[in-house]
Coordinates of C-alpha atoms and ligand atoms in Angstrom, one line a residue:
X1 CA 0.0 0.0 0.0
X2 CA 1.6 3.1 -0.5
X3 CA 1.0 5.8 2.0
X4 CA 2.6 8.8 2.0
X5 CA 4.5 9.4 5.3
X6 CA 6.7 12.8 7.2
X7 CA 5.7 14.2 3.2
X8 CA 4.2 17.7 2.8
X9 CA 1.4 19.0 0.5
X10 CA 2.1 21.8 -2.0
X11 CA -0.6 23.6 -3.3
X12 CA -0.1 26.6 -5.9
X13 CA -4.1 28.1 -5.4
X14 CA -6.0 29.3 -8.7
X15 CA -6.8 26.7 -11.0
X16 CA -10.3 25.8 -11.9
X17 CA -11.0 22.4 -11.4
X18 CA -12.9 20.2 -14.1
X19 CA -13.3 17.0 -15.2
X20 CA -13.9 13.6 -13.6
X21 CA -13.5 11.8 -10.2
X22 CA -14.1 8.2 -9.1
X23 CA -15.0 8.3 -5.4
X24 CA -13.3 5.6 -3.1
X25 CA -14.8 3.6 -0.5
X26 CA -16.0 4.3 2.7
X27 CA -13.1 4.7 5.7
X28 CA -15.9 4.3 8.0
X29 CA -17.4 1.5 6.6
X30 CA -14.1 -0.7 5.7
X31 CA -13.3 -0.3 9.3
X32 CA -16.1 -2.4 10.9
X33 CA -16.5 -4.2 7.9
X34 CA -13.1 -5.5 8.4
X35 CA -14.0 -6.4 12.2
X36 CA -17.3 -8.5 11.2
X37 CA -14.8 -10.4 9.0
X38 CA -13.7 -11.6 12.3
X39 CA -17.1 -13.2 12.7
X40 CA -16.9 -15.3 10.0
X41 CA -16.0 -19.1 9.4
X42 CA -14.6 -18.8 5.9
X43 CA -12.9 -16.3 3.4
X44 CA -14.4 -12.7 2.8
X45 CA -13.3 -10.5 0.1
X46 CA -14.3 -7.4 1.0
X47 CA -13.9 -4.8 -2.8
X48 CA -13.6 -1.2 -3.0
X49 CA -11.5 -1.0 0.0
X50 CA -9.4 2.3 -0.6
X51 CA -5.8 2.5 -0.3
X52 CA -5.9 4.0 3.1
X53 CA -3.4 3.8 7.0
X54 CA -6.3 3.8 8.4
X55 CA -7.0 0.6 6.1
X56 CA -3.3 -0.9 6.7
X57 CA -3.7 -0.4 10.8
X58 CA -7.4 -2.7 10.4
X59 CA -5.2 -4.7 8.7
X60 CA -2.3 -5.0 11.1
X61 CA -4.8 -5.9 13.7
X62 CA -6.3 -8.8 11.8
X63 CA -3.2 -9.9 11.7
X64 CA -2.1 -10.0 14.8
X65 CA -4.8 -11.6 15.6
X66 CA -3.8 -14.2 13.9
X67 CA -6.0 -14.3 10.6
X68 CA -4.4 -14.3 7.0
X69 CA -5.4 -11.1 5.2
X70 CA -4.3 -9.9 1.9
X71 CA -5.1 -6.1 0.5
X72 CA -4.5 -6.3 -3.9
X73 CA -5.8 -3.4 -5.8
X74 CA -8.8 -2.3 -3.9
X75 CA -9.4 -5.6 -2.5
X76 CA -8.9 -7.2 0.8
X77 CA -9.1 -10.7 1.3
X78 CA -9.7 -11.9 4.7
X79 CA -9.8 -15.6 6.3
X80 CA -10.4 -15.3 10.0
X81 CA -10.3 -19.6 10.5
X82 CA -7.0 -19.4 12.5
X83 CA -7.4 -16.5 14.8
X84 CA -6.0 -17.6 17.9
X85 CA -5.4 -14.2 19.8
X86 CA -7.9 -11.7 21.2
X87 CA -5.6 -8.6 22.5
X88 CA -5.7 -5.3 20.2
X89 CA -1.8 -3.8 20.8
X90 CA -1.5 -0.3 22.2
X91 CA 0.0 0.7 19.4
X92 CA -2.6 0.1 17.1
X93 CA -4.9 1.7 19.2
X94 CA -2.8 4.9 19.0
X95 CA -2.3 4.7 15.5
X96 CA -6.5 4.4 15.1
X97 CA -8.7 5.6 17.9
X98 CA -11.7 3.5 15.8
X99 CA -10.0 0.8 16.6
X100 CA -12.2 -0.1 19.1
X101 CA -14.9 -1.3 16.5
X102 CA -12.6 -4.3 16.5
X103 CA -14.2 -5.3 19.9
X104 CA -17.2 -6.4 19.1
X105 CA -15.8 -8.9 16.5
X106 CA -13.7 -10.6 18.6
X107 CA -15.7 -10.5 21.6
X108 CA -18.3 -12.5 19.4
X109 CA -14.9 -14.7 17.8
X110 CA -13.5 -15.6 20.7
X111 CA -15.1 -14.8 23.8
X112 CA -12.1 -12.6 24.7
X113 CA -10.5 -9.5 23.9
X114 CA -8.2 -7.5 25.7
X115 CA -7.4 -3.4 24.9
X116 CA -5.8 -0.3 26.2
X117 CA -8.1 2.2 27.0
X118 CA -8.4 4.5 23.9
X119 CA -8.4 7.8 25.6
X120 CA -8.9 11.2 23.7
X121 CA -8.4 12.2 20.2
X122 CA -7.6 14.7 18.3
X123 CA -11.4 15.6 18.0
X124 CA -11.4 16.0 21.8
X125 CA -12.0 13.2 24.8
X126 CA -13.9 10.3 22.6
X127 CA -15.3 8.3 25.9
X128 CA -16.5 4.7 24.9
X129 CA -19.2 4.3 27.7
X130 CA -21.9 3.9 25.6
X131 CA -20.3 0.9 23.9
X132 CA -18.7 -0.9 27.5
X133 CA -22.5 -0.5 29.2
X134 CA -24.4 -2.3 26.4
X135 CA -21.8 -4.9 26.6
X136 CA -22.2 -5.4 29.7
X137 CA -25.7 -5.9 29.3
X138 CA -24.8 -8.6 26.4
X139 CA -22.9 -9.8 29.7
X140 CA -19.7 -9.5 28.7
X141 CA -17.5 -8.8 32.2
X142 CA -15.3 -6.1 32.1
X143 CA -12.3 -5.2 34.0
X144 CA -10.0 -2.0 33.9
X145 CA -6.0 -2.4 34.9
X146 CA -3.2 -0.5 33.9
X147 CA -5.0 1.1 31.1
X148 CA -6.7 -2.2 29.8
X149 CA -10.0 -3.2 29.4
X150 CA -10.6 -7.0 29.8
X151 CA -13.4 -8.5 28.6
X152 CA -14.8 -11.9 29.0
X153 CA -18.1 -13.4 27.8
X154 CA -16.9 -17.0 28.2
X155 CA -20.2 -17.6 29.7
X156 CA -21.8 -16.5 27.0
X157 CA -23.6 -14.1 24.8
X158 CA -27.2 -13.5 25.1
X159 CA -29.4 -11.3 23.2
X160 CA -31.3 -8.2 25.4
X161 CA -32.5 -4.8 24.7
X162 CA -30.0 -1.8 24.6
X163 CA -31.6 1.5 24.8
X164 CA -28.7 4.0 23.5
X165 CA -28.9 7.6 25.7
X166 CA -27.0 8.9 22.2
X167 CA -27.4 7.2 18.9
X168 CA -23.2 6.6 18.4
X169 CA -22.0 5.0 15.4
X170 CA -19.6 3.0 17.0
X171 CA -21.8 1.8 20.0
X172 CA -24.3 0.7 17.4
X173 CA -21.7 -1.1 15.4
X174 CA -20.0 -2.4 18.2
X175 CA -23.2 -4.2 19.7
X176 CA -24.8 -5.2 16.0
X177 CA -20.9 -7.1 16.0
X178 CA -21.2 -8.4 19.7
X179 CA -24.8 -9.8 19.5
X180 CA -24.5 -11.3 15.9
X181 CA -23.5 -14.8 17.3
X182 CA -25.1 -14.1 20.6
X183 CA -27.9 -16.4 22.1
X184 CA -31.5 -14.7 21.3
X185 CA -32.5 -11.7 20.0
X186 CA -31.1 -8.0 20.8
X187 CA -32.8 -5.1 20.3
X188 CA -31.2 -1.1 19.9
X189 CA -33.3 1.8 20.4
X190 CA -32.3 5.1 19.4
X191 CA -29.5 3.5 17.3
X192 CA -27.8 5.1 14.8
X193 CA -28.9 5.7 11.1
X194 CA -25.6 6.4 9.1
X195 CA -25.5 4.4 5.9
X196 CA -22.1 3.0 7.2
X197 CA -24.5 0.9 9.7
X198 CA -26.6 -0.3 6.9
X199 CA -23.6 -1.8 5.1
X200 CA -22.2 -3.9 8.1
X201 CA -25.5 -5.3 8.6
X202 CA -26.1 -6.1 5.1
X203 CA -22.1 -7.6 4.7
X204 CA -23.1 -9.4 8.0
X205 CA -26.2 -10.6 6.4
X206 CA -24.7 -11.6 3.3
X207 CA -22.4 -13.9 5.8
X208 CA -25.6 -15.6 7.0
X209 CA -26.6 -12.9 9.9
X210 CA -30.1 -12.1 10.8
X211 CA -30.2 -8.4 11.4
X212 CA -33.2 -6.5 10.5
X213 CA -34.0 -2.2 10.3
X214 CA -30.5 -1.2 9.9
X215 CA -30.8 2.2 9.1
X216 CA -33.4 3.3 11.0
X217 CA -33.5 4.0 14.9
X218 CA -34.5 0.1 16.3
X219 CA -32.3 -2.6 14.9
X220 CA -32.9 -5.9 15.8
X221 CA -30.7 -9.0 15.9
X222 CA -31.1 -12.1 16.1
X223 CA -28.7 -14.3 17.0
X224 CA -27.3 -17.0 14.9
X225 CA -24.4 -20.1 15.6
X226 CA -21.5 -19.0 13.2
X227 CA -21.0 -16.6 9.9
X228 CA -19.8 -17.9 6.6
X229 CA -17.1 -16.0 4.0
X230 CA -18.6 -13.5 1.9
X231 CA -18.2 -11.5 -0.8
X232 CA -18.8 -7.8 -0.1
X233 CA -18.4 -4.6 -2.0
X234 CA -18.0 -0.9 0.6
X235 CA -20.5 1.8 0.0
X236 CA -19.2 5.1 -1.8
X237 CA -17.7 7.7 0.3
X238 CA -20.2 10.2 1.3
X239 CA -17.2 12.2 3.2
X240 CA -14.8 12.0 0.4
X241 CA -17.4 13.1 -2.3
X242 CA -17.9 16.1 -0.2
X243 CA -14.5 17.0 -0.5
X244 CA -14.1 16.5 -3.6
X245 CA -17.3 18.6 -4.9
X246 CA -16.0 21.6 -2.0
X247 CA -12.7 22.0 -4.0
X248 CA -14.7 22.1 -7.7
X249 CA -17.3 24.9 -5.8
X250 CA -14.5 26.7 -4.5
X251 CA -12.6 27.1 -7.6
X252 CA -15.5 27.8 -9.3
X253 CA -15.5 24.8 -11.1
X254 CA -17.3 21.8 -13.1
X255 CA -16.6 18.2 -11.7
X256 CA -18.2 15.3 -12.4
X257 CA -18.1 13.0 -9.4
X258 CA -18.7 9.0 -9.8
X259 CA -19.3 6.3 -7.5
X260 CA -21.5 8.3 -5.2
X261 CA -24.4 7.2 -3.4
X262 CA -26.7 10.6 -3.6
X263 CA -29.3 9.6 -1.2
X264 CA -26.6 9.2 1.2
X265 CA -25.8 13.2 0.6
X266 CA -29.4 14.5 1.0
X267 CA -28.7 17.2 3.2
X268 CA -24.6 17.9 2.1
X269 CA -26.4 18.8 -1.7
X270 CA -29.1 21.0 -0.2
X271 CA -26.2 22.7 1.8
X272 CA -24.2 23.0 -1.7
X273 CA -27.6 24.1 -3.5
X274 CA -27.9 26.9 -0.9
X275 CA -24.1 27.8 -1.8
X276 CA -25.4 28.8 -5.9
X277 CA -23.7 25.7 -6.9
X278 CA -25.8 23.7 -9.6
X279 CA -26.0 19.5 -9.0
X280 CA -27.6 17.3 -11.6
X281 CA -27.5 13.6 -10.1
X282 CA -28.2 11.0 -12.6
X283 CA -28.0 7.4 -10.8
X284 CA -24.7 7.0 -9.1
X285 CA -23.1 9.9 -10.2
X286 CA -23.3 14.0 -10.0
X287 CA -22.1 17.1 -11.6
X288 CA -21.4 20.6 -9.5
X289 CA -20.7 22.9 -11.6
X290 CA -19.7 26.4 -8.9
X291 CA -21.2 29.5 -9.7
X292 CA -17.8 32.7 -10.1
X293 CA -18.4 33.4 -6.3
X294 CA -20.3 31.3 -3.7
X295 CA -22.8 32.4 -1.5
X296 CA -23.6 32.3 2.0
X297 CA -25.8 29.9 3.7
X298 CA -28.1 29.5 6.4
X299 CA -26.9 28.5 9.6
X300 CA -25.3 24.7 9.0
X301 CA -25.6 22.2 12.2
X302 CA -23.8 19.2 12.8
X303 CA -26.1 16.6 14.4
X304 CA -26.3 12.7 13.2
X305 CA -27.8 11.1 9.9
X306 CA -29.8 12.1 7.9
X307 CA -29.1 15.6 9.1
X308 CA -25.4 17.5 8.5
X309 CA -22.8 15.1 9.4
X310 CA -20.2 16.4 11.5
X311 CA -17.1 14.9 9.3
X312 CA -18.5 17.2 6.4
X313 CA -18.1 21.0 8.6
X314 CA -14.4 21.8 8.0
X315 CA -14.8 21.2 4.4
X316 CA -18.2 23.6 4.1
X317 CA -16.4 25.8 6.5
X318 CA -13.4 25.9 3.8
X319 CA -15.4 26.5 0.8
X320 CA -17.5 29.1 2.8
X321 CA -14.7 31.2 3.8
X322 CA -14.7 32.7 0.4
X323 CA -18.2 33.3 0.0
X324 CA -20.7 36.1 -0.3
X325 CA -21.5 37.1 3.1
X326 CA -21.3 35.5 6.4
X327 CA -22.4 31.7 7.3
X328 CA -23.0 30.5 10.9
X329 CA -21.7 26.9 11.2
X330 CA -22.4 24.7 15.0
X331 CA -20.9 21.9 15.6
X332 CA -23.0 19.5 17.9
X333 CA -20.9 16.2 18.3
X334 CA -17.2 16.8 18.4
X335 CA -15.5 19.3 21.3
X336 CA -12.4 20.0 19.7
X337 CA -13.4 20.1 15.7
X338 CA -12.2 23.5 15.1
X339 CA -9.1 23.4 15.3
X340 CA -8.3 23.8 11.5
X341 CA -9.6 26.9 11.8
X342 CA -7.1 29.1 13.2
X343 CA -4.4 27.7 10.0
X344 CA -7.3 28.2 7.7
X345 CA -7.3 31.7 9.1
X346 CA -3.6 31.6 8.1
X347 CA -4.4 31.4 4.8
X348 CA -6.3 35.1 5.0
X349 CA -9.6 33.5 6.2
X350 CA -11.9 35.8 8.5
X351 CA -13.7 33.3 10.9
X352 CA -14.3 33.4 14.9
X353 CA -15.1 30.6 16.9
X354 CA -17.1 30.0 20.5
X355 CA -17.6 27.2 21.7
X356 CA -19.1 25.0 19.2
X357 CA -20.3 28.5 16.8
X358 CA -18.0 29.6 13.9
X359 CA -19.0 32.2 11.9
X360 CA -17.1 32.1 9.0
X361 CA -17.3 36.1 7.1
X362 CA -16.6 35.4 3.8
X363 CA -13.2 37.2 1.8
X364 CA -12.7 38.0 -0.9
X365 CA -9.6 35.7 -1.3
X366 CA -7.2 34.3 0.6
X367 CA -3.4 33.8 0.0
X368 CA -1.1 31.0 0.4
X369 CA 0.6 30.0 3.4
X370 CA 2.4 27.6 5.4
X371 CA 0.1 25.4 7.8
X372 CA -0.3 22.4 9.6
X373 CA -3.0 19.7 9.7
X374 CA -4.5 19.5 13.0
X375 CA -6.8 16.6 12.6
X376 CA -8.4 13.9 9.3
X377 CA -10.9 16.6 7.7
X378 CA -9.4 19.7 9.3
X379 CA -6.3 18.4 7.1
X380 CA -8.7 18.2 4.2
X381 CA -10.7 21.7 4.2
X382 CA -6.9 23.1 4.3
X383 CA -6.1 21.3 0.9
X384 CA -10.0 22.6 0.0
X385 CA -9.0 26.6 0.6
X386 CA -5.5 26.3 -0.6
X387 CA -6.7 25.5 -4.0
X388 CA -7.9 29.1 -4.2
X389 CA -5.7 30.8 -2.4
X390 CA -3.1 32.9 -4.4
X391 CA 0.3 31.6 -4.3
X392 CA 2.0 28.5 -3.0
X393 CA 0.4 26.6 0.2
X394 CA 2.9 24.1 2.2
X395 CA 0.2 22.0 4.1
X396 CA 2.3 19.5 6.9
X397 CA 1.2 16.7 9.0
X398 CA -0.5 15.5 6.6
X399 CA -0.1 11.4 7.7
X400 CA -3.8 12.9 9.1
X401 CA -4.9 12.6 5.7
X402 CA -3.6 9.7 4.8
X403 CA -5.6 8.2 7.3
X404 CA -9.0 8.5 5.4
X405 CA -7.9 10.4 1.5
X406 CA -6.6 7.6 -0.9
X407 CA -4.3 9.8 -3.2
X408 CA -6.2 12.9 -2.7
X409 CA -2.7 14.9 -4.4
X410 CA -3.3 12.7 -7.2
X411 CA -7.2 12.6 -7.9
X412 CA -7.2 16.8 -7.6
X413 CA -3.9 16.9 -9.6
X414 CA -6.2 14.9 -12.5
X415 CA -8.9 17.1 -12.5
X416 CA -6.4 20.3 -13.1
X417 CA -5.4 21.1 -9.4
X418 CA -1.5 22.2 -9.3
X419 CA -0.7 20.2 -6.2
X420 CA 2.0 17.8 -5.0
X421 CA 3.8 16.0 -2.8
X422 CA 7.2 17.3 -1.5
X423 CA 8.8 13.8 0.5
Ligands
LIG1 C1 -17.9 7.8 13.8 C2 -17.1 8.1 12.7 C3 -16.6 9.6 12.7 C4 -17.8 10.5 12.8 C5 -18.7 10.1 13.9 C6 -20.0 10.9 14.0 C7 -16.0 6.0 12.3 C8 -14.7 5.2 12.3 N1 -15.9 7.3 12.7 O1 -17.1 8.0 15.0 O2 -15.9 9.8 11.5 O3 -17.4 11.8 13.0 O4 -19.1 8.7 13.8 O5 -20.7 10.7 12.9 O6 -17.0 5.5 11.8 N2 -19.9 9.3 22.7 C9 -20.0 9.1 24.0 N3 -19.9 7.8 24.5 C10 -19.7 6.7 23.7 C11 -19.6 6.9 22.3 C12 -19.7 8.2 21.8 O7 -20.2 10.1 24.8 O8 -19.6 5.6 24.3 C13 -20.0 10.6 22.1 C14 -18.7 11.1 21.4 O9 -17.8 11.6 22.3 C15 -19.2 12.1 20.4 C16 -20.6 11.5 20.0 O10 -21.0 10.6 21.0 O11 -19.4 13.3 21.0 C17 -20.5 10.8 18.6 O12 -19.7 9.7 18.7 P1 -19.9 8.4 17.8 O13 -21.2 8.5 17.0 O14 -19.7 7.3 18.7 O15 -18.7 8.6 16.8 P2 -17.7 7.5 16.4 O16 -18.3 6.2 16.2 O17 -16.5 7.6 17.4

């Protein structure tokens, strides 16, 4: 896989993008994808899988759990038979906070699993109560020492009802992954709805699972013995795609983006509607083409699907900064999400934040500048401004967006952006 590392991003601002993009696969659904191939009694080859660290550490985990995994032009290839070890390293849990999606598949493997407490991010603390109480109630034990969790379910696994106090995506996932092969049937209210959810349960089901209303707020599972291989291809990335169509609106350009799943993107279109940007979806594809200047928008709020998704805000907030007129942007589920801000305003952007308000007056332009990527799609909304700002950019730190862009120098470069890598 090859993964830029300690490389920089250089970004001469100005050029109008246009042409054609293929979007990758969804980082956040490879992830517990990969950990439901731990499930399963047999191979799973698991396609559109993008080229990602975040996708190498899922892979180092399998691994070292023992399983034989191969990753061959978008493809991994996973055969979980001889897993004989249930402990997730401490390294690996640096390297990838989401790690601990990885939980619930061994937990439901081998009635084990052993991790170190995964602590903050750079989003802020990421606290994983949620997840630990409804496995408890799955009656897994748990025990905290030196920084690890233990968890044992050697007496078993047995479906119950799991009322989530906030729908989390990895709470949900973790729990659809725990009670596959538990006894009886488990119920999730107020679960969460992100399409990433959907496409476990429907890889799971394809591996002989029984999990029914993925998607909506009540999932229910019912428990079988074991999971078969399976052949699985990952959902578009909804994330990605936004990036891609923020840097075509904020050049004022015309891309044409493939591979998307537009009912996925309901409320990231509107936003981009709102913005004068014109979309024509046809099927699994869409074409923005930017208006000279963008406009401002109503106040944007991060909450969870099908409303504004949180990842998405540092890229609008990018593509806003130039703008018409002053947008209000609040972030409602991450503390520390705006810390890209203060190197976008680097780059000659005019945006205050409190608390979880920005409000983001749009310039006229901005100017290149050197600046550092705090965080995965802070990282990203700094490539998104630097492609308009006059001059050469010099983005570092950028193994952040490694962990979720497959070749995002490359796939702007093709569609007229004048970026590179600097090693
Ligand atoms: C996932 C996504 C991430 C996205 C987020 C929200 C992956 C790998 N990551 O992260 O990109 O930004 O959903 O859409 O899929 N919380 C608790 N206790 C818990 C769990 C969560 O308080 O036990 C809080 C978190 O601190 C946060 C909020 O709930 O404020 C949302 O977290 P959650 O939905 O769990 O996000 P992740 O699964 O971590």
């Amino acid at each position: 896989m090859g993964c830029i590392n300690l490389a920089e991003i250089i970004v001469n601002g100005g050029k109008r993008l246009s042409g054609e993009i293929a979007v990758q696969g969804a980082k956040n659904s490879v992830l517990p994808v990969l950990a439901g191939a731990v499930l399963c009694d047999g191979e799973c080859v698991i396609h559109n899988c993008p080229d990602l660290s975040d996708v190498q550490t899922s892979i180092k985990i399998l691994q070292n759990f023992g399983a034989k995994v191969t990753y061959n032009n978008k493809t991994v290839t996973v055969d979980c038979r001889s897993i004989s070890y249930y402990e997730i390293p401490e390294s690996l849990m640096r390297e990838m906070r989401s790690s601990v999606v990885f939980l619930g598949g061994i937990l439901g493997r081998m009635k084990r699993a052993v991790i170190s407490s995964p602590g903050g991010c750079e989003l802020g603390p990421r606290p994983i109560d949620l997840h630990l109480s409804a496995l408890k109630k799955l009656g897994v034990e748990i025990t905290e020492e030196h920084g690890f969790l233990n968890c044992n379910a050697e007496n078993g696994l047995l479906g119950c009802e799991i009322h989530l106090t906030f729908p989390s995506v990895g709470a949900t996932e973790n729990i659809i992954l725990t009670a596959a092969t538990a006894k009886g049937v488990t119920v999730i209210h107020n679960a969460a709805k992100e399409p990433e959810i959907s496409d476990l349960a429907d890889f799971l089901n394809s591996a002989g699972a029984r999990i029914y209303g993925s998607g909506s707020d009540t999932v229910y599972i019912h428990g079988v013995d074991k999971l078969h291989g399976t052949t699985h291809t990952i959902i578009p990335d909804r994330i990605v795609a936004t990036t891609y169509m923020s840097a075509a609106a904020v050049t004022g350009g015309e891309v044409t983006l493939t591979n998307i799943m537009p009912s996925h993107m309901v409320s990231i279109l509107h936003t981009f509607r709102e913005s004068g940007c014109d979309i024509s979806v046809k099927g699994k594809s869409l074409k923005i083409t930017s208006p000279k200047r963008l406009y401002r928008v109503p106040t944007i709020r991060s909450l969870v699907y099908p409303a504004f998704p949180t990842d998405a805000g540092p890229l609008l907030i990018a593509m806003l900064a130039t703008a018409q007129g002053t947008t209000v942007f609040v972030e409602n589920i991450f503390e520390n999400r705006f810390r890209f801000i203060n190197e976008l305003n680097r780059l000659g952007a005019n945006i205050k934040t409190e608390g979880k308000v920005a409000v983001i007056e749009g310039v006229k332009s901005l100017s290149g500048a050197k600046c550092v990527c705090p965080d995965l799609r802070g990282g990203a909304a700094l490539v998104v401004a630097s492609l308009v700002a006059r001059g050469e950019s010099e983005i570092t730190n950028i193994s952040h967006i490694n962990r979720g862009y497959d070749n995002i120098v490359g796939v702007l470069a093709s569609v007229g952006a004048d970026i590179n890598v600097k090693e």
